[in-house]
Tab-separated table of C-alpha atoms and ligand atoms in Angstrom:
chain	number	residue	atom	x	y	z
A	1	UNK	CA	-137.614	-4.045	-194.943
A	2	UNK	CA	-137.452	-2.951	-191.194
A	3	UNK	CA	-140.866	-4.754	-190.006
A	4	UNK	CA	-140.304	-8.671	-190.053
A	5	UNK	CA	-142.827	-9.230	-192.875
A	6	UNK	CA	-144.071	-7.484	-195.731
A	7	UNK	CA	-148.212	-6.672	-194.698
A	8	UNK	CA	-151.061	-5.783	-197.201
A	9	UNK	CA	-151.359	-2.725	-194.936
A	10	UNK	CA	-147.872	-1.621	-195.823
A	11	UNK	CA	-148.625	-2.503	-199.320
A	12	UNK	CA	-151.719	-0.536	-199.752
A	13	UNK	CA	-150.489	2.559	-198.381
A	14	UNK	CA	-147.723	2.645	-200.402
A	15	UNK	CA	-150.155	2.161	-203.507
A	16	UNK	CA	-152.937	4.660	-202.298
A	17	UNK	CA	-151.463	6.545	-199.245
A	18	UNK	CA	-154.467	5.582	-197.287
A	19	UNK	CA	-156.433	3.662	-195.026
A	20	UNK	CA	-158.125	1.268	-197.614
A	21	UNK	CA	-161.295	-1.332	-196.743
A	22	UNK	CA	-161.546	-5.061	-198.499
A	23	UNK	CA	-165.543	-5.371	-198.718
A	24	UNK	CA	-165.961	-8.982	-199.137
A	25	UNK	CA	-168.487	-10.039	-201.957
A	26	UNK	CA	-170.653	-13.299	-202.557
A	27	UNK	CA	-171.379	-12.473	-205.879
A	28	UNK	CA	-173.592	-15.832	-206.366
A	29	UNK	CA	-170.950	-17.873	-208.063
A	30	UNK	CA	-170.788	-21.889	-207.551
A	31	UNK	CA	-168.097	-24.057	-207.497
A	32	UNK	CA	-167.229	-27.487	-209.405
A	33	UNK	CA	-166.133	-28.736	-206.566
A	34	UNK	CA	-169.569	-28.447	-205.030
A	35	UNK	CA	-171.825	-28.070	-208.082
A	36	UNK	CA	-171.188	-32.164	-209.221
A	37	UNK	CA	-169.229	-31.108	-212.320
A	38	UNK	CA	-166.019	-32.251	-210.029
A	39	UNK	CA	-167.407	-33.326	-206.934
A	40	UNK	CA	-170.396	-32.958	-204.572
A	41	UNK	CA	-168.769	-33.066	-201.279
A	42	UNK	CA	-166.233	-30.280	-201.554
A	43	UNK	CA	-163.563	-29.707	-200.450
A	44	UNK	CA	-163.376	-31.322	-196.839
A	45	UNK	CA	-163.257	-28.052	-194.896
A	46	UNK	CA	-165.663	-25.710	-196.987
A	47	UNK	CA	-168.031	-24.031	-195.351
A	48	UNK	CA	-168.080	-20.891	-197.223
A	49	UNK	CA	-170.759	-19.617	-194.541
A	50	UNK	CA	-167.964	-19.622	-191.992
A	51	UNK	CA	-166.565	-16.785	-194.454
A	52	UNK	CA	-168.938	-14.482	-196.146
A	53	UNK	CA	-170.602	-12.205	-194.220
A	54	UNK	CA	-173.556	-12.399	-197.241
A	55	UNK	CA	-173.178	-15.480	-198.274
A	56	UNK	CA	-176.709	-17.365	-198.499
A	57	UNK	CA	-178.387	-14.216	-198.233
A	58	UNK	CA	-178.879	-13.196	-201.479
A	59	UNK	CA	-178.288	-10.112	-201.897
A	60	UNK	CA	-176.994	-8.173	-205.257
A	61	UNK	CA	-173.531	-6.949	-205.621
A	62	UNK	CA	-174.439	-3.264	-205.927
A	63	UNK	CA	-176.238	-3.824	-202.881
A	64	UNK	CA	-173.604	-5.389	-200.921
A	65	UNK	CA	-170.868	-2.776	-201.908
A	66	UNK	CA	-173.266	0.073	-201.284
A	67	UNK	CA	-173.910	-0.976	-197.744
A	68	UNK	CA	-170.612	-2.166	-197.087
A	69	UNK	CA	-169.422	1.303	-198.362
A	70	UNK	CA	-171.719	3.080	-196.090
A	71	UNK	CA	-171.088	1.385	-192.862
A	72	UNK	CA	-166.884	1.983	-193.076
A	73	UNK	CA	-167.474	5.397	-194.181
A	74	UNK	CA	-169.724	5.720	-191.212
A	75	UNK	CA	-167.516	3.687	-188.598
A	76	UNK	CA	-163.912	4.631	-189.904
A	77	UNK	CA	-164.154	7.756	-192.332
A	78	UNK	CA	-162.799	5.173	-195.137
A	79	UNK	CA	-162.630	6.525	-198.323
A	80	UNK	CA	-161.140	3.866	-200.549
A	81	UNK	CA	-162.739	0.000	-201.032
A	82	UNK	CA	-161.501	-2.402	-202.673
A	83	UNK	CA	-163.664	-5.200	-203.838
A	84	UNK	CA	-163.392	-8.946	-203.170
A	85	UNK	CA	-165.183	-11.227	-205.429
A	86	UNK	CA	-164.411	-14.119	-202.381
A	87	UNK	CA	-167.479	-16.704	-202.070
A	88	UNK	CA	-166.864	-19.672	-203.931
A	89	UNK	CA	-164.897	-19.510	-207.500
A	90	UNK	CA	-165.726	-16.092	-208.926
A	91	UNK	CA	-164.243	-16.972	-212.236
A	92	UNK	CA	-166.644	-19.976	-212.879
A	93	UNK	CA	-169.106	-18.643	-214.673
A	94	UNK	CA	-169.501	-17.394	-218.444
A	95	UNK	CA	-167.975	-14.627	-219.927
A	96	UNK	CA	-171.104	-12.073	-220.214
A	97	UNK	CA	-171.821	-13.035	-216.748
A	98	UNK	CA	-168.595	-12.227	-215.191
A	99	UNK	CA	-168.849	-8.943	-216.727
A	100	UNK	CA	-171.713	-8.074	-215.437
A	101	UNK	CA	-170.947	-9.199	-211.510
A	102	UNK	CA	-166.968	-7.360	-211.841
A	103	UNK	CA	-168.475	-4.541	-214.075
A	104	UNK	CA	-170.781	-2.959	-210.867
A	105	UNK	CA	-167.397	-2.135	-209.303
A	106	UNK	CA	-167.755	1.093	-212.008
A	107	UNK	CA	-170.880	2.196	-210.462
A	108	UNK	CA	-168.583	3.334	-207.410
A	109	UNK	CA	-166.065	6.043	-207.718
A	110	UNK	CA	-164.859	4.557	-203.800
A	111	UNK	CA	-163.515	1.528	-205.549
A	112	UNK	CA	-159.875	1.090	-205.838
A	113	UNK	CA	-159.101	-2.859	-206.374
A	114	UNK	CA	-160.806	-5.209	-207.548
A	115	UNK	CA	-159.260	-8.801	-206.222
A	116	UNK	CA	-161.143	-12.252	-207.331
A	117	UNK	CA	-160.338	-15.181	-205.565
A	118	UNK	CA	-160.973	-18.566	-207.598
A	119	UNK	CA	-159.811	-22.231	-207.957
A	120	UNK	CA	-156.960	-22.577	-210.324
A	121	UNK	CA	-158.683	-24.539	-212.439
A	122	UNK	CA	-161.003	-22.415	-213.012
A	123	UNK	CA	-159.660	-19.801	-215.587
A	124	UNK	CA	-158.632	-19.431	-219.062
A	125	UNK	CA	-157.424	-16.829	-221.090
A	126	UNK	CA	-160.481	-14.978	-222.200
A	127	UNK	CA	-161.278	-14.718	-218.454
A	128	UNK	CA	-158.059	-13.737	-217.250
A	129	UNK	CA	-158.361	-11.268	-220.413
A	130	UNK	CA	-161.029	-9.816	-218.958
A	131	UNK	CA	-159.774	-9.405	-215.589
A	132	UNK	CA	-156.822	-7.854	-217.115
A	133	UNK	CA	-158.990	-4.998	-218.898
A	134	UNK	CA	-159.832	-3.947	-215.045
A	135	UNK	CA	-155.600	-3.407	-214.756
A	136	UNK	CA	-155.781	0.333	-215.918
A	137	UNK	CA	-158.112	1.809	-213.582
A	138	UNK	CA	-157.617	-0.564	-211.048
A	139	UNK	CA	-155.784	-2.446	-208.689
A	140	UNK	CA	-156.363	-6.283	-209.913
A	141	UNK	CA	-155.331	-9.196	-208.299
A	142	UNK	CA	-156.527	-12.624	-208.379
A	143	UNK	CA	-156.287	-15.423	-205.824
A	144	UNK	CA	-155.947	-18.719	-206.410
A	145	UNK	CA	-156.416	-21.234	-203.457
A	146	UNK	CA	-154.188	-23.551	-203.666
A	147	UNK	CA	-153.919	-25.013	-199.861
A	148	UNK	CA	-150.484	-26.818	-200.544
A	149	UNK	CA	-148.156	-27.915	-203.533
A	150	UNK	CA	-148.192	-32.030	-202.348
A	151	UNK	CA	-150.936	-33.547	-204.607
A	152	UNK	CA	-151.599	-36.209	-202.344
A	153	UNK	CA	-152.233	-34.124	-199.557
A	154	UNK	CA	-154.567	-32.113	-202.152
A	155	UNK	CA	-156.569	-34.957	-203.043
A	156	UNK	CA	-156.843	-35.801	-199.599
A	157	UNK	CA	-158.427	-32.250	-199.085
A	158	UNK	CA	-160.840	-33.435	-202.130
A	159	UNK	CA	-159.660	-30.226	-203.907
A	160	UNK	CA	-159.502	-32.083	-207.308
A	161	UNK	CA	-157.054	-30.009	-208.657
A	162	UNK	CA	-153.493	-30.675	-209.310
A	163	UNK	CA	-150.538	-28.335	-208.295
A	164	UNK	CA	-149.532	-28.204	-212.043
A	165	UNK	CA	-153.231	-26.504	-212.645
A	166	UNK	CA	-152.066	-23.746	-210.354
A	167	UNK	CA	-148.535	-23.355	-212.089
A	168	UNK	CA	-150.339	-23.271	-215.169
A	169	UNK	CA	-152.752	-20.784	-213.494
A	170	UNK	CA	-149.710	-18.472	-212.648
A	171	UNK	CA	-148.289	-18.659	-216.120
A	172	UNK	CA	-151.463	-17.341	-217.595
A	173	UNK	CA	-152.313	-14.594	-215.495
A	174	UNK	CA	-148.630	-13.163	-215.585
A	175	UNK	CA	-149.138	-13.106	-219.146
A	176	UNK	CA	-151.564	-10.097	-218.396
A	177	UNK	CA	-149.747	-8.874	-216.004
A	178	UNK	CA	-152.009	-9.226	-212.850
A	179	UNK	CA	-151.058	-9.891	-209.680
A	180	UNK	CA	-151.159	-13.171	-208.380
A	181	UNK	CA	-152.133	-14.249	-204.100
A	182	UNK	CA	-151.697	-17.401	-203.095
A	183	UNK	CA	-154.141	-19.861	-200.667
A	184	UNK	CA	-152.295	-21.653	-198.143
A	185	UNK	CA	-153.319	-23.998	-195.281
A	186	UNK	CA	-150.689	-24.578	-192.758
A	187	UNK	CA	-151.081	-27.428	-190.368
A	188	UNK	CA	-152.354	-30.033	-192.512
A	189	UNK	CA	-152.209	-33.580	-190.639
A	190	UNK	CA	-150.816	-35.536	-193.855
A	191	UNK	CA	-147.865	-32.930	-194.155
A	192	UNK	CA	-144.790	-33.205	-192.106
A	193	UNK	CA	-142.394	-29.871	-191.476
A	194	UNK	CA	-140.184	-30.687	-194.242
A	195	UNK	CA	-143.191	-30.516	-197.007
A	196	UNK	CA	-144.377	-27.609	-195.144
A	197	UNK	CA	-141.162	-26.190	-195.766
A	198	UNK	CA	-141.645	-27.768	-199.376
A	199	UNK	CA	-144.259	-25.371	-200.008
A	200	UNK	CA	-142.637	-22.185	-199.144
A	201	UNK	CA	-139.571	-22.736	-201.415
A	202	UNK	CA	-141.436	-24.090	-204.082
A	203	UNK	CA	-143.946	-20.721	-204.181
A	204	UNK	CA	-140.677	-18.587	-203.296
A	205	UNK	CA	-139.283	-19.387	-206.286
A	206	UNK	CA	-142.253	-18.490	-208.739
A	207	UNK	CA	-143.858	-15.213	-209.883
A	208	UNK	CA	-146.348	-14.368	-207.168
A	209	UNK	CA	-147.004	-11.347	-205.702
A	210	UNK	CA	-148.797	-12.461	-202.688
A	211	UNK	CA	-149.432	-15.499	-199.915
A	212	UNK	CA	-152.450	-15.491	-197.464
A	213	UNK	CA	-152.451	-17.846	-194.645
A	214	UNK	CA	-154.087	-20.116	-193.315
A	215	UNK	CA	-154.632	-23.046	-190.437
A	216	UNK	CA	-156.522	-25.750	-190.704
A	217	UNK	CA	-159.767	-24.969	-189.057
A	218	UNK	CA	-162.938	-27.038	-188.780
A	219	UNK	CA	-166.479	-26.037	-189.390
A	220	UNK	CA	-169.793	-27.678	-188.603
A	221	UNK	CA	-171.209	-29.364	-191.528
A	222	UNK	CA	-168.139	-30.143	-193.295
A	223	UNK	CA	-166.685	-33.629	-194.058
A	224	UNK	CA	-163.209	-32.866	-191.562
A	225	UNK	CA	-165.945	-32.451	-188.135
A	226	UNK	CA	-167.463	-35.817	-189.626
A	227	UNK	CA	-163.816	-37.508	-189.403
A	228	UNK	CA	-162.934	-35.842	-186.564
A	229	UNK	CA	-165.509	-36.802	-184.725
A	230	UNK	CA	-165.005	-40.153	-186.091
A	231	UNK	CA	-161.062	-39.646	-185.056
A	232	UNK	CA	-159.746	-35.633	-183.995
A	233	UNK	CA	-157.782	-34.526	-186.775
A	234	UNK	CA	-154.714	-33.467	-185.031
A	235	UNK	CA	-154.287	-29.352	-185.711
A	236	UNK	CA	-151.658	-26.775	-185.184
A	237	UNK	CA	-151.370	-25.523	-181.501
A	238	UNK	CA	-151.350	-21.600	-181.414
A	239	UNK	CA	-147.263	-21.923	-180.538
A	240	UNK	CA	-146.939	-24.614	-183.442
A	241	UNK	CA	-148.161	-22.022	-185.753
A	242	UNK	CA	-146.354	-19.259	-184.800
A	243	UNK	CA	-143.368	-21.207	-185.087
A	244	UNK	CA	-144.426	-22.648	-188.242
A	245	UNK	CA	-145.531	-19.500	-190.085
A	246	UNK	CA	-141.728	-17.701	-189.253
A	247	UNK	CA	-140.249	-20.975	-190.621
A	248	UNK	CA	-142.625	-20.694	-193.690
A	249	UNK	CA	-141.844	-17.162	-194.099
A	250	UNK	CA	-137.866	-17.185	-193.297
A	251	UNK	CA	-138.122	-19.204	-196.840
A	252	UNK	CA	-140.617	-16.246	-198.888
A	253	UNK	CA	-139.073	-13.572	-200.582
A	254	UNK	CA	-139.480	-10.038	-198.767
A	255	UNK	CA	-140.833	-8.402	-201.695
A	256	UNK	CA	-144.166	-11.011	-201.851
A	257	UNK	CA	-147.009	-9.413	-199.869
A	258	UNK	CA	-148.384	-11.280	-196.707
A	259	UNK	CA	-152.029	-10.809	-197.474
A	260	UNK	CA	-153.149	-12.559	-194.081
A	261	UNK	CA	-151.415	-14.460	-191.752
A	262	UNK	CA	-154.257	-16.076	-190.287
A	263	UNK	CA	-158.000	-16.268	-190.678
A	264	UNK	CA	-160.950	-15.772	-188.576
A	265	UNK	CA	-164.198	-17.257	-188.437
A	266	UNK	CA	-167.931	-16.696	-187.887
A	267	UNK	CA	-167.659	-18.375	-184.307
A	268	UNK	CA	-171.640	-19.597	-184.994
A	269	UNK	CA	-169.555	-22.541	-187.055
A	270	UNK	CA	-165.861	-22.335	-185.589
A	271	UNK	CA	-165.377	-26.073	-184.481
A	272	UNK	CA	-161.623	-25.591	-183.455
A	273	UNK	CA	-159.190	-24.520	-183.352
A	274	UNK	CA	-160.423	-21.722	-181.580
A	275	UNK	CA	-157.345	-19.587	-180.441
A	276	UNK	CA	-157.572	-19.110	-184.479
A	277	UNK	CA	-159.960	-15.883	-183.839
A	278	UNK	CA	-157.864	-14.430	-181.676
A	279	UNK	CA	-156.002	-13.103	-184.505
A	280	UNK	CA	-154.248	-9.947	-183.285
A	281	UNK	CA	-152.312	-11.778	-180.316
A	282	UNK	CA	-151.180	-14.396	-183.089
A	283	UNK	CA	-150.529	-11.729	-185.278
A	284	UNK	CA	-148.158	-10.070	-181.969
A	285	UNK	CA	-146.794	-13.219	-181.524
A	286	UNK	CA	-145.798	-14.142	-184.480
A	287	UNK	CA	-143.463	-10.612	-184.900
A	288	UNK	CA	-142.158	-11.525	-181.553
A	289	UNK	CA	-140.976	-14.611	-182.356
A	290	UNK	CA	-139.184	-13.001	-185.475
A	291	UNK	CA	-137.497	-10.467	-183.178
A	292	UNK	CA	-136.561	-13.476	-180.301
A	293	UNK	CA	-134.717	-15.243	-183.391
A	294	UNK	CA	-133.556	-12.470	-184.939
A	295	UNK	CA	-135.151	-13.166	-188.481
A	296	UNK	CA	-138.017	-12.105	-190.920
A	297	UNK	CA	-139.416	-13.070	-194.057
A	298	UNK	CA	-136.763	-13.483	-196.798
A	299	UNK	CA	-133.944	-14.197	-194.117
A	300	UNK	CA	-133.271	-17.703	-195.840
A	301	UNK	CA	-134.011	-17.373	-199.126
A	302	UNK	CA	-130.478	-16.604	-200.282
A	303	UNK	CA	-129.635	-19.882	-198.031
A	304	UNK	CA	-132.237	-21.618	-200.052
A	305	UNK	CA	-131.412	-21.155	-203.622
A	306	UNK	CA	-127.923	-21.548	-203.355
B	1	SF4	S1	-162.826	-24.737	-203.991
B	1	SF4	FE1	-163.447	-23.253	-202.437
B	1	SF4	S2	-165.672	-23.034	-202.666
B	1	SF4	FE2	-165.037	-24.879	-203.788
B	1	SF4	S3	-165.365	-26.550	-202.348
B	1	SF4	FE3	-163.236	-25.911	-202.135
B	1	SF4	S4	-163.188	-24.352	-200.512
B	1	SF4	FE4	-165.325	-24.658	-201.151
């Protein structure tokens, strides 16, 4: 690997040769984290307006591809989509029903992927053998959010899931053969460096094919602006995470794709921190700092599991 970490650009052009779009999809799903059957509050940062572009407005899936499809074509000459089920858990729902919502993918020859992000908890194996009947004229992938691997620092996220639920998770899918992405949040106040690093050996040494990143952001509305207003929640600087994402991926194998290295945000509900949408000087950053050590992802994983 000559770049310092492996991207999803890299990734998709070696799968399709092309420039290929993720159109993001609120499909309508809920989650048991919100709906009661877990929990009411949420997790303590959701917001899931701060991340759909559709969310709360209702609109079908064939609709929201179709326009989606339209406006890259228009704006980039795109040719290739792939579709991401991402608002909410997009596995919790009932078998017919999931169908239905992946099945309008086949309506567009554009299509590509289909990738459905979910709680970990939330699958079985009829639905991840439904997923897996997508695998031969698609690209699949699911993603599991799993934030960290330190169950304390999970239930003080109110995720109400365990990290064994997501190793379980992993098992499963792999059973059928479908790619697996991995949630994290990096920066969480209850989590010192050393768990930090925790995380990244732990998920180095299982079969994923994928990590997105995260910080820890705040949203209006959510329970984390009620504490921090209460008492600011101490997050990441911009430097802190840069420093913190090389250490993180120093420890990841270089053949697990980097699906993001940092979010963005609608700034309407972007509390802080707010260097977090200024994602392509992070994302320079960040490769600087790999070339100023000398590193890149994978460089200590040897080290590691010696
Ligand atoms: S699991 Fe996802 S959708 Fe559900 S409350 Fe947590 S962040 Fe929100």
């Amino acid at each position: 690997m000559n770049e310092t970490y492996y991207s999803f650009n890299k990734y998709l052009r070696g799968k399709f040769g092309e420039r290929v779009h993720r159109i993001s999809i609120d499909a309508g799903f809920n989650c048991p984290n919100v709906d009661g059957v877990l929990s009411k509050e949420g997790c303590i940062y959701c917001d899931n307006k701060g991340f759909s572009a559709y969310a709360g407005k209702a609109k079908d899936v064939k609709t929201q591809i179709t326009e989606s499809i339209e406006y890259y074509k228009k704006k980039s000459g795109i040719k290739k989509f792939i579709a991401y089920f991402q608002a909410f858990s997009n596995t919790y729902s009932d078998i017919k029903s999931l169908k239905e919502k992946y099945d309008t993918i086949r309506q567009f020859p554009e299509i590509a992927g289909l990738f459905i992000s979910t709680r970990p908890d939330c699958i079985n194996e009829e639905k991840i053998k439904l997923i897996g009947s997508y695998k031969n004229e698609y690209l699949v992938w699911i993603e599991y959010g799993l934030q960290t691997t330190n169950d304390q620092a999970l239930q003080a996220l109110n995720r109400n899931h365990t990290y064994e639920n997501f190793t379980r998770a992993v098992t499963l899918t792999r059973k059928y053969g479908i790619n697996v992405g991995v949630h994290l949040i990096l920066g969480l106040p209850w989590l010192t460096h050393a768990d930090t690093m925790r995380d990244a050996i732990l998920l180095s040494k299982l079969d994923i094919q994928g990590i997105k990143l995260h910080v820890l952001h705040i949203f209006k509305d959510t329970k984390l602006y009620q504490m921090h207003k209460e008492r600011p929640v101490k997050l990441p600087t911009q430097k802190e995470y840069i420093k913190m994402v090389c250490d993180f991926l120093e420890r990841i194998p270089d053949n697990i794709v980097i699906l993001r290295l940092i979010s963005s945000a609608n700034p309407k509900f972007l509390v802080a921190p707010l260097w977090m949408n200024d994602k392509n000087s992070v994302i320079d950053c960040i490769k600087k700092e790999f070339m100023s050590r000398g590193t890149k992802q994978g460089y200590l994983v040897k080290i590691n599991n010696n």
